PDB file of C-alpha atoms in Angstrom:
ATOM      1  CA  MET A  16     -32.769  19.069 -15.697  1.00 42.00           C
ATOM      2  CA  ASP A  17     -31.026  17.270 -13.633  1.00 45.00           C
ATOM      3  CA  LEU A  18     -32.508  15.765 -11.118  1.00 42.00           C
ATOM      4  CA  GLN A  19     -28.967  12.978  -9.993  1.00 45.00           C
ATOM      5  CA  PRO A  20     -28.085  14.433  -6.469  1.00 43.00           C
ATOM      6  CA  GLN A  21     -24.981  16.715  -7.010  1.00 48.00           C
ATOM      7  CA  PRO A  22     -21.484  15.065  -5.596  1.00 47.00           C
ATOM      8  CA  THR A  23     -21.466  17.151  -1.844  1.00 57.00           C
ATOM      9  CA  ASN A  24     -16.970  15.916  -2.323  1.00 76.00           C
ATOM     10  CA  SER A  25     -15.275  16.046  -5.489  1.00 85.00           C
ATOM     11  CA  PRO A  26     -13.662  12.173  -6.086  1.00 85.00           C
ATOM     12  CA  ALA A  27     -10.190  14.552  -5.049  1.00 88.00           C
ATOM     13  CA  SER A  28     -11.582  15.646  -1.624  1.00 91.00           C
ATOM     14  CA  SER A  29     -13.398  12.328  -0.362  1.00 92.00           C
ATOM     15  CA  ALA A  30      -9.783  10.350  -2.006  1.00 94.00           C
ATOM     16  CA  VAL A  31      -7.819  12.462   0.545  1.00 95.00           C
ATOM     17  CA  LYS A  32      -9.874  12.004   3.416  1.00 95.00           C
ATOM     18  CA  THR A  33      -9.859   7.816   2.308  1.00 95.00           C
ATOM     19  CA  GLY A  34      -6.113   8.358   1.855  1.00 95.00           C
ATOM     20  CA  LEU A  35      -5.830   9.361   5.436  1.00 96.00           C
ATOM     21  CA  ILE A  36      -7.741   7.019   6.511  1.00 96.00           C
ATOM     22  CA  ILE A  37      -6.033   4.288   5.171  1.00 96.00           C
ATOM     23  CA  GLY A  38      -2.720   5.242   5.312  1.00 95.00           C
ATOM     24  CA  LEU A  39      -3.246   5.876   9.233  1.00 96.00           C
ATOM     25  CA  VAL A  40      -5.593   2.340   9.901  1.00 96.00           C
ATOM     26  CA  MET A  41      -2.049   0.254   8.074  1.00 94.00           C
ATOM     27  CA  LEU A  42       0.684   2.316   9.593  1.00 95.00           C
ATOM     28  CA  SER A  43      -1.185   1.530  13.045  1.00 96.00           C
ATOM     29  CA  ILE A  44      -1.165  -2.126  11.970  1.00 96.00           C
ATOM     30  CA  ASN A  45       2.439  -1.518  10.834  1.00 95.00           C
ATOM     31  CA  PHE A  46       3.374   0.043  14.305  1.00 96.00           C
ATOM     32  CA  ILE A  47       1.239  -3.263  15.956  1.00 96.00           C
ATOM     33  CA  MET A  48       3.128  -5.733  14.404  1.00 95.00           C
ATOM     34  CA  TYR A  49       6.403  -4.197  14.840  1.00 96.00           C
ATOM     35  CA  PHE A  50       5.705  -4.195  18.964  1.00 95.00           C
ATOM     36  CA  ILE A  51       4.146  -8.212  18.495  1.00 96.00           C
ATOM     37  CA  ASP A  52       7.327  -9.792  16.085  1.00 95.00           C
ATOM     38  CA  TYR A  53       9.718  -7.071  14.195  1.00 94.00           C
ATOM     39  CA  SER A  54      10.338  -9.910  11.394  1.00 93.00           C
ATOM     40  CA  TYR A  55       6.785  -9.891  11.287  1.00 94.00           C
ATOM     41  CA  LEU A  56       7.271  -6.814   8.642  1.00 93.00           C
ATOM     42  CA  VAL A  57       8.266  -9.061   6.538  1.00 91.00           C
ATOM     43  CA  ALA A  58       7.160 -11.903   7.004  1.00 90.00           C
ATOM     44  CA  GLY A  59       5.576 -13.177   3.431  1.00 88.00           C
ATOM     45  CA  TRP A  60       2.103 -13.438   5.121  1.00 92.00           C
ATOM     46  CA  TYR A  61       2.383 -10.328   6.654  1.00 94.00           C
ATOM     47  CA  GLY A  62       2.992  -8.547   2.931  1.00 91.00           C
ATOM     48  CA  PHE A  63       0.252 -10.635   1.483  1.00 94.00           C
ATOM     49  CA  PHE A  64      -2.736  -9.868   4.141  1.00 95.00           C
ATOM     50  CA  VAL A  65      -1.515  -5.398   3.926  1.00 93.00           C
ATOM     51  CA  VAL A  66      -1.813  -5.904   0.005  1.00 90.00           C
ATOM     52  CA  VAL A  67      -5.213  -7.640   0.107  1.00 93.00           C
ATOM     53  CA  LEU A  68      -6.286  -5.286   3.457  1.00 94.00           C
ATOM     54  CA  PHE A  69      -4.962  -2.103   1.582  1.00 91.00           C
ATOM     55  CA  PHE A  70      -7.098  -2.883  -1.979  1.00 91.00           C
ATOM     56  CA  GLY A  71     -10.010  -3.723   0.335  1.00 94.00           C
ATOM     57  CA  GLN A  72     -10.509  -0.937   2.148  1.00 95.00           C
ATOM     58  CA  VAL A  73     -10.250   1.032  -1.439  1.00 94.00           C
ATOM     59  CA  ILE A  74     -13.531  -0.731  -3.218  1.00 94.00           C
ATOM     60  CA  PHE A  75     -15.015  -0.508   0.590  1.00 95.00           C
ATOM     61  CA  PHE A  76     -14.349   3.380   0.692  1.00 95.00           C
ATOM     62  CA  GLY A  77     -14.855   4.002  -3.448  1.00 94.00           C
ATOM     63  CA  LYS A  78     -18.166   2.039  -2.515  1.00 94.00           C
ATOM     64  CA  GLN A  79     -18.909   4.246  -0.253  1.00 94.00           C
ATOM     65  CA  TYR A  80     -18.332   7.067  -2.113  1.00 93.00           C
ATOM     66  CA  ARG A  81     -19.819   5.860  -4.954  1.00 92.00           C
ATOM     67  CA  LYS A  82     -23.154   5.432  -3.496  1.00 92.00           C
ATOM     68  CA  GLU A  83     -23.028   8.743  -1.866  1.00 91.00           C
ATOM     69  CA  ILE A  84     -22.725  10.154  -4.950  1.00 89.00           C
ATOM     70  CA  GLY A  85     -26.131   8.863  -6.021  1.00 88.00           C
ATOM     71  CA  GLY A  86     -25.164   5.180  -6.548  1.00 88.00           C
ATOM     72  CA  PHE A  87     -23.216   5.550 -10.021  1.00 89.00           C
ATOM     73  CA  MET A  88     -19.548   6.584 -10.808  1.00 91.00           C
ATOM     74  CA  ASP A  89     -18.220   6.758 -13.957  1.00 91.00           C
ATOM     75  CA  PHE A  90     -14.821   5.107 -14.754  1.00 93.00           C
ATOM     76  CA  GLY A  91     -12.943   8.528 -14.688  1.00 92.00           C
ATOM     77  CA  THR A  92     -14.413   9.779 -11.832  1.00 93.00           C
ATOM     78  CA  ALA A  93     -13.911   5.786 -10.018  1.00 93.00           C
ATOM     79  CA  PHE A  94      -9.654   5.988 -11.510  1.00 95.00           C
ATOM     80  CA  GLN A  95      -9.454   9.644  -9.821  1.00 95.00           C
ATOM     81  CA  PHE A  96     -10.696   8.679  -6.356  1.00 95.00           C
ATOM     82  CA  SER A  97      -8.754   5.403  -6.151  1.00 95.00           C
ATOM     83  CA  LEU A  98      -5.664   7.239  -7.484  1.00 96.00           C
ATOM     84  CA  VAL A  99      -5.594   9.599  -4.977  1.00 96.00           C
ATOM     85  CA  THR A 100      -6.878   7.155  -2.384  1.00 96.00           C
ATOM     86  CA  LEU A 101      -3.999   5.031  -2.916  1.00 95.00           C
ATOM     87  CA  ILE A 102      -1.087   8.235  -3.041  1.00 96.00           C
ATOM     88  CA  VAL A 103      -2.113   9.627  -0.109  1.00 97.00           C
ATOM     89  CA  SER A 104      -2.088   6.619   1.879  1.00 96.00           C
ATOM     90  CA  GLY A 105       1.320   5.171   0.308  1.00 94.00           C
ATOM     91  CA  PHE A 106       2.482   8.742   1.601  1.00 96.00           C
ATOM     92  CA  ILE A 107       1.808   8.407   5.280  1.00 96.00           C
ATOM     93  CA  SER A 108       3.074   4.859   5.228  1.00 94.00           C
ATOM     94  CA  THR A 109       5.696   5.956   4.009  1.00 94.00           C
ATOM     95  CA  LEU A 110       6.523   8.906   6.228  1.00 95.00           C
ATOM     96  CA  GLY A 111       5.686   6.458   9.648  1.00 95.00           C
ATOM     97  CA  ASN A 112       7.952   3.658   8.289  1.00 93.00           C
ATOM     98  CA  MET A 113      10.493   6.571   7.872  1.00 94.00           C
ATOM     99  CA  LEU A 114       9.285   7.499  11.449  1.00 95.00           C
ATOM    100  CA  LEU A 115       9.788   3.890  12.772  1.00 95.00           C
ATOM    101  CA  TYR A 116      13.297   3.243  10.963  1.00 94.00           C
ATOM    102  CA  PHE A 117      14.992   6.581  11.645  1.00 94.00           C
ATOM    103  CA  VAL A 118      13.532   8.117  14.461  1.00 95.00           C
ATOM    104  CA  ILE A 119      12.049   5.428  16.753  1.00 95.00           C
ATOM    105  CA  HIS A 120      13.582   2.769  16.053  1.00 95.00           C
ATOM    106  CA  PRO A 121      16.853   3.298  14.027  1.00 94.00           C
ATOM    107  CA  GLY A 122      18.601  -0.234  14.444  1.00 94.00           C
ATOM    108  CA  LEU A 123      15.383  -1.822  12.481  1.00 94.00           C
ATOM    109  CA  PRO A 124      16.459  -1.677   8.792  1.00 93.00           C
ATOM    110  CA  GLU A 125      19.298  -3.729   9.822  1.00 94.00           C
ATOM    111  CA  LEU A 126      17.426  -6.475  12.623  1.00 94.00           C
ATOM    112  CA  LEU A 127      14.944  -5.989   9.210  1.00 93.00           C
ATOM    113  CA  VAL A 128      17.467  -6.942   6.256  1.00 92.00           C
ATOM    114  CA  GLU A 129      19.138 -10.377   8.408  1.00 92.00           C
ATOM    115  CA  THR A 130      15.905 -11.299   8.223  1.00 93.00           C
ATOM    116  CA  GLN A 131      15.263 -10.619   5.228  1.00 90.00           C
ATOM    117  CA  LEU A 132      18.349 -12.794   4.346  1.00 88.00           C
ATOM    118  CA  GLU A 133      17.738 -15.545   6.915  1.00 88.00           C
ATOM    119  CA  ASN A 134      14.228 -15.701   5.329  1.00 86.00           C
ATOM    120  CA  MET A 135      15.462 -15.817   1.371  1.00 84.00           C
ATOM    121  CA  VAL A 136      18.038 -18.392   2.849  1.00 81.00           C
ATOM    122  CA  ALA A 137      15.869 -20.455   4.053  1.00 82.00           C
ATOM    123  CA  MET A 138      13.928 -20.469   1.666  1.00 82.00           C
ATOM    124  CA  LEU A 139      16.761 -21.322  -1.281  1.00 79.00           C
ATOM    125  CA  ASP A 140      17.350 -24.296   1.243  1.00 80.00           C
ATOM    126  CA  SER A 141      13.777 -25.705   0.869  1.00 80.00           C
ATOM    127  CA  PHE A 142      14.813 -26.028  -3.374  1.00 81.00           C
ATOM    128  CA  GLY A 143      18.111 -26.950  -3.075  1.00 75.00           C
ATOM    129  CA  ALA A 144      19.965 -23.910  -3.319  1.00 69.00           C
ATOM    130  CA  GLY A 145      20.504 -22.666  -0.819  1.00 63.00           C
ATOM    131  CA  ASP A 146      24.137 -23.580  -0.872  1.00 70.00           C
ATOM    132  CA  SER A 147      24.815 -22.251  -4.192  1.00 74.00           C
ATOM    133  CA  LEU A 148      25.120 -18.573  -3.222  1.00 72.00           C
ATOM    134  CA  SER A 149      28.641 -17.363  -2.554  1.00 75.00           C
ATOM    135  CA  GLY A 150      29.587 -14.709   0.713  1.00 78.00           C
ATOM    136  CA  ASP A 151      29.942 -12.476  -1.920  1.00 84.00           C
ATOM    137  CA  GLN A 152      26.485 -13.158  -3.506  1.00 82.00           C
ATOM    138  CA  ILE A 153      25.175 -12.803   0.184  1.00 82.00           C
ATOM    139  CA  ASP A 154      27.206  -9.672   1.090  1.00 86.00           C
ATOM    140  CA  GLU A 155      25.702  -8.240  -1.714  1.00 89.00           C
ATOM    141  CA  MET A 156      22.042  -8.374  -1.338  1.00 86.00           C
ATOM    142  CA  ARG A 157      22.958  -8.002   2.253  1.00 89.00           C
ATOM    143  CA  GLU A 158      23.757  -4.151   0.674  1.00 91.00           C
ATOM    144  CA  GLU A 159      20.991  -4.263  -1.657  1.00 90.00           C
ATOM    145  CA  MET A 160      18.014  -4.686   1.086  1.00 89.00           C
ATOM    146  CA  ALA A 161      19.875  -2.526   3.260  1.00 90.00           C
ATOM    147  CA  SER A 162      19.871   0.680   0.809  1.00 90.00           C
ATOM    148  CA  ASN A 163      15.326  -0.495   0.353  1.00 90.00           C
ATOM    149  CA  PHE A 164      16.027   1.015   4.579  1.00 90.00           C
ATOM    150  CA  THR A 165      17.509   4.367   3.345  1.00 91.00           C
ATOM    151  CA  PRO A 166      15.373   7.964   3.089  1.00 91.00           C
ATOM    152  CA  LEU A 167      16.492   7.574  -0.216  1.00 93.00           C
ATOM    153  CA  GLY A 168      15.465   4.408  -0.599  1.00 93.00           C
ATOM    154  CA  GLN A 169      12.216   5.119   1.586  1.00 92.00           C
ATOM    155  CA  PHE A 170      11.716   7.710  -0.820  1.00 92.00           C
ATOM    156  CA  LYS A 171      12.853   5.784  -4.319  1.00 94.00           C
ATOM    157  CA  ALA A 172      10.239   2.810  -3.029  1.00 93.00           C
ATOM    158  CA  PHE A 173       7.731   5.924  -3.332  1.00 94.00           C
ATOM    159  CA  GLY A 174       8.189   6.706  -6.828  1.00 94.00           C
ATOM    160  CA  ILE A 175       7.441   3.620  -7.699  1.00 95.00           C
ATOM    161  CA  SER A 176       4.559   2.943  -5.934  1.00 93.00           C
ATOM    162  CA  LEU A 177       3.467   6.262  -7.887  1.00 95.00           C
ATOM    163  CA  ILE A 178       3.540   3.625 -10.963  1.00 96.00           C
ATOM    164  CA  ILE A 179       2.091   0.586  -9.748  1.00 94.00           C
ATOM    165  CA  TYR A 180      -0.163   2.193  -7.899  1.00 94.00           C
ATOM    166  CA  ALA A 181      -1.253   4.267 -11.228  1.00 95.00           C
ATOM    167  CA  ILE A 182      -2.163   0.891 -12.438  1.00 96.00           C
ATOM    168  CA  LEU A 183      -4.430  -0.545  -9.568  1.00 94.00           C
ATOM    169  CA  SER A 184      -6.101   2.012 -10.125  1.00 95.00           C
ATOM    170  CA  LEU A 185      -6.708   1.084 -13.443  1.00 95.00           C
ATOM    171  CA  ILE A 186      -8.270  -2.010 -12.201  1.00 95.00           C
ATOM    172  CA  LEU A 187      -9.863  -0.548  -8.809  1.00 94.00           C
ATOM    173  CA  GLY A 188     -11.882   2.072 -11.116  1.00 93.00           C
ATOM    174  CA  ALA A 189     -12.881  -0.653 -13.220  1.00 94.00           C
ATOM    175  CA  ILE A 190     -13.942  -2.619  -9.956  1.00 93.00           C
ATOM    176  CA  LEU A 191     -15.771   0.786  -8.786  1.00 92.00           C
ATOM    177  CA  LYS A 192     -17.074   2.519 -11.455  1.00 91.00           C
ATOM    178  CA  LYS A 193     -21.245   1.858 -11.739  1.00 85.00           C
ATOM    179  CA  ARG A 194     -23.318   2.867 -15.102  1.00 82.00           C
ATOM    180  CA  ASP A 195     -26.814   4.342 -14.923  1.00 75.00           C
ATOM    181  CA  LYS A 196     -28.812   1.722 -17.493  1.00 73.00           C
ATOM    182  CA  SER A 197     -31.324   4.249 -17.220  1.00 70.00           C
ATOM    183  CA  ASN A 198     -29.778   7.089 -19.653  1.00 68.00           C
ATOM    184  CA  ASP A 199     -29.535   4.315 -22.247  1.00 62.00           C
ATOM    185  CA  TYR A 200     -32.037   5.411 -25.041  1.00 60.00           C
TER     186      TYR A 200
END
């Protein structure tokens, strides 16, 4: 007779809900930053903040789900929950960014590329290497950065993210798992 409470939701269905919430939160923050100052979207501190907040939310909701299913979760369940959450939230963020870049403000990608280039040249200048870039190299970097803001570039980035999400889900699964030691004999 199994006395452990059975989960009301599968890890995948709970993760879809969680991914929707996290995706919408991250998208809202992205839009708020855009409205405050679009250059924040390519600032290093903002990228760090987003990553910390993103994974903090996955851990928070993962612990909530673990509590919902009785306080224990094996690695496989934690991995599945994390992976589905990351994929859903990443997909929502990608769609939201495409909406921002191609519908709301079609000139934004060009502005972000220029801001990114300025930030990179300023960083190279701080190391004393700013003058080592030729005009051709800067143009090449500009083209490469601009390609990331095309629809194809956005889908490629999401595809690469899927691989990264799988690796990060292994880490998050290890963080979220909790074994019921009372079953050990």
